[in-house]
XYZ file of C-alpha atoms in Angstrom:
155
model
C -3.120 18.955 -1.509
C -2.202 22.082 -4.221
C -1.223 19.110 -6.711
C -3.908 17.206 -6.349
C -6.752 20.444 -6.593
C -4.479 21.412 -9.618
C -5.223 18.397 -11.565
C -8.652 18.273 -11.017
C -9.249 21.938 -11.467
C -10.408 22.272 -7.671
C -9.905 25.329 -5.608
C -7.696 25.123 -2.946
C -8.303 25.795 0.777
C -5.729 24.967 2.969
C -6.638 25.555 6.805
C -4.353 25.061 9.407
C -5.119 24.995 13.445
C -8.340 23.480 12.687
C -10.555 23.203 14.938
C -13.832 20.838 15.269
C -16.680 23.041 13.739
C -14.054 24.013 11.004
C -13.429 20.547 10.278
C -16.948 19.448 9.729
C -17.345 22.237 7.555
C -13.988 21.177 5.616
C -15.402 17.499 5.274
C -18.713 18.782 3.878
C -17.305 21.351 1.362
C -13.760 20.002 -0.148
C -13.067 17.390 -2.789
C -10.132 16.703 -1.538
C -9.027 16.803 2.442
C -5.646 16.784 3.523
C -5.286 16.908 7.371
C -1.825 16.034 9.268
C -2.237 16.047 13.046
C -1.489 13.978 15.970
C -3.887 10.916 16.346
C -5.147 7.879 18.133
C -7.046 4.766 17.243
C -10.709 6.662 16.651
C -9.530 10.249 16.661
C -7.043 13.070 15.727
C -6.203 16.216 17.762
C -7.111 19.398 16.141
C -6.700 23.110 17.918
C -9.188 23.466 20.315
C -10.285 20.057 20.429
C -10.782 16.562 18.995
C -12.641 14.858 16.469
C -13.617 11.166 16.883
C -14.799 8.827 14.598
C -18.199 8.931 16.362
C -18.131 12.824 14.684
C -17.899 11.439 11.288
C -21.599 9.801 11.428
C -23.088 13.573 11.959
C -21.602 14.540 8.588
C -21.812 13.790 4.614
C -19.141 13.459 3.083
C -21.013 12.332 -0.538
C -18.649 15.611 -2.083
C -15.331 14.063 -1.240
C -13.013 12.036 -3.745
C -10.476 11.815 -1.332
C -9.586 12.044 2.569
C -6.020 11.688 3.137
C -5.453 11.414 7.006
C -1.871 11.912 7.556
C -1.469 10.557 11.928
C -1.065 8.018 13.583
C -3.038 4.844 14.101
C -5.563 7.183 11.653
C -6.339 3.625 9.075
C -7.838 1.600 12.687
C -10.753 3.383 13.037
C -10.721 6.794 11.946
C -10.229 6.679 8.196
C -12.171 3.258 7.816
C -15.024 5.531 9.468
C -14.575 8.092 7.001
C -15.281 5.464 4.172
C -17.538 3.346 5.090
C -20.039 5.399 7.413
C -18.998 8.801 5.875
C -19.543 8.034 2.125
C -15.690 9.655 0.958
C -14.757 8.065 -2.442
C -11.499 7.174 -1.420
C -9.499 7.396 2.517
C -5.767 7.079 3.128
C -4.332 6.421 6.931
C -1.942 5.061 8.633
C -2.361 2.032 11.313
C 0.879 2.549 13.351
C 2.695 5.526 14.291
C 4.142 8.012 11.489
C 7.418 10.259 12.066
C 8.931 13.045 10.676
C 12.179 12.773 11.554
C 14.637 15.631 11.437
C 16.573 13.838 8.925
C 14.335 13.161 6.268
C 11.918 15.048 7.311
C 9.702 11.601 7.178
C 6.256 11.254 7.009
C 6.009 14.979 5.666
C 8.310 13.742 2.407
C 6.179 10.716 1.998
C 2.644 13.001 2.210
C 4.515 15.438 -0.424
C 5.442 12.450 -2.530
C 2.276 11.009 -2.354
C 0.386 14.242 -3.987
C 3.266 14.854 -6.271
C 2.786 11.376 -7.904
C -0.816 11.665 -8.171
C -0.446 14.927 -10.253
C 1.916 12.946 -12.501
C -1.330 11.021 -13.496
C -0.825 7.951 -11.116
C -3.581 6.530 -8.978
C -3.808 6.370 -5.312
C -2.261 2.766 -4.922
C 0.816 3.583 -7.216
C 1.226 7.110 -6.152
C 1.848 5.263 -2.508
C 3.790 2.486 -3.707
C 6.253 5.113 -5.398
C 6.007 7.377 -2.164
C 7.360 4.650 -0.446
C 10.225 3.744 -2.905
C 11.620 7.470 -3.329
C 11.061 8.252 0.891
C 13.432 4.532 1.334
C 16.102 5.781 -1.148
C 16.700 9.099 0.255
C 16.880 7.660 3.745
C 16.368 3.944 4.195
C 13.801 4.554 6.463
C 9.640 4.388 5.948
C 8.643 6.466 8.809
C 5.563 4.505 9.365
C 4.739 5.055 5.836
C 4.727 1.389 5.379
C 1.646 1.331 7.465
C -0.498 2.948 5.299
C -4.190 1.879 4.527
C -6.182 2.977 1.075
C -10.124 2.459 1.232
C -11.417 3.020 -2.366
C -9.313 4.358 -4.947
C -8.556 7.686 -6.800
C -7.389 8.527 -9.853
């Protein structure tokens, strides 16, 4: 997150344990939004509640250049809604489970690599491809990153 925001000249505001109200605020006021949590087909789990796909319809996302939802099954309903209904320029999620293995830190490294490559000037598709290669080369596994789905693009 910090890399992408530095590249674009954005201010960074990182929050942990967001509740649904804070998520609405972040979605309305951010250029780049990254969240990592547990998820299911149409929701992500936040501190103090769940944030469902239907909640996005009440949120204008026209300021968002990129929303990155690192959670299981976020790419099945939640992320497409962010892109198609919410109006984000680009959205990324995963269509199956993602894992943070203790041997490589799994999906956390993948997320780091994506933002590292974005900072190097790669577009989102190339950053994801390079991140998958980097993760696989150090652990011989993808930890769910092979189920990534991208809508739109971010450069």
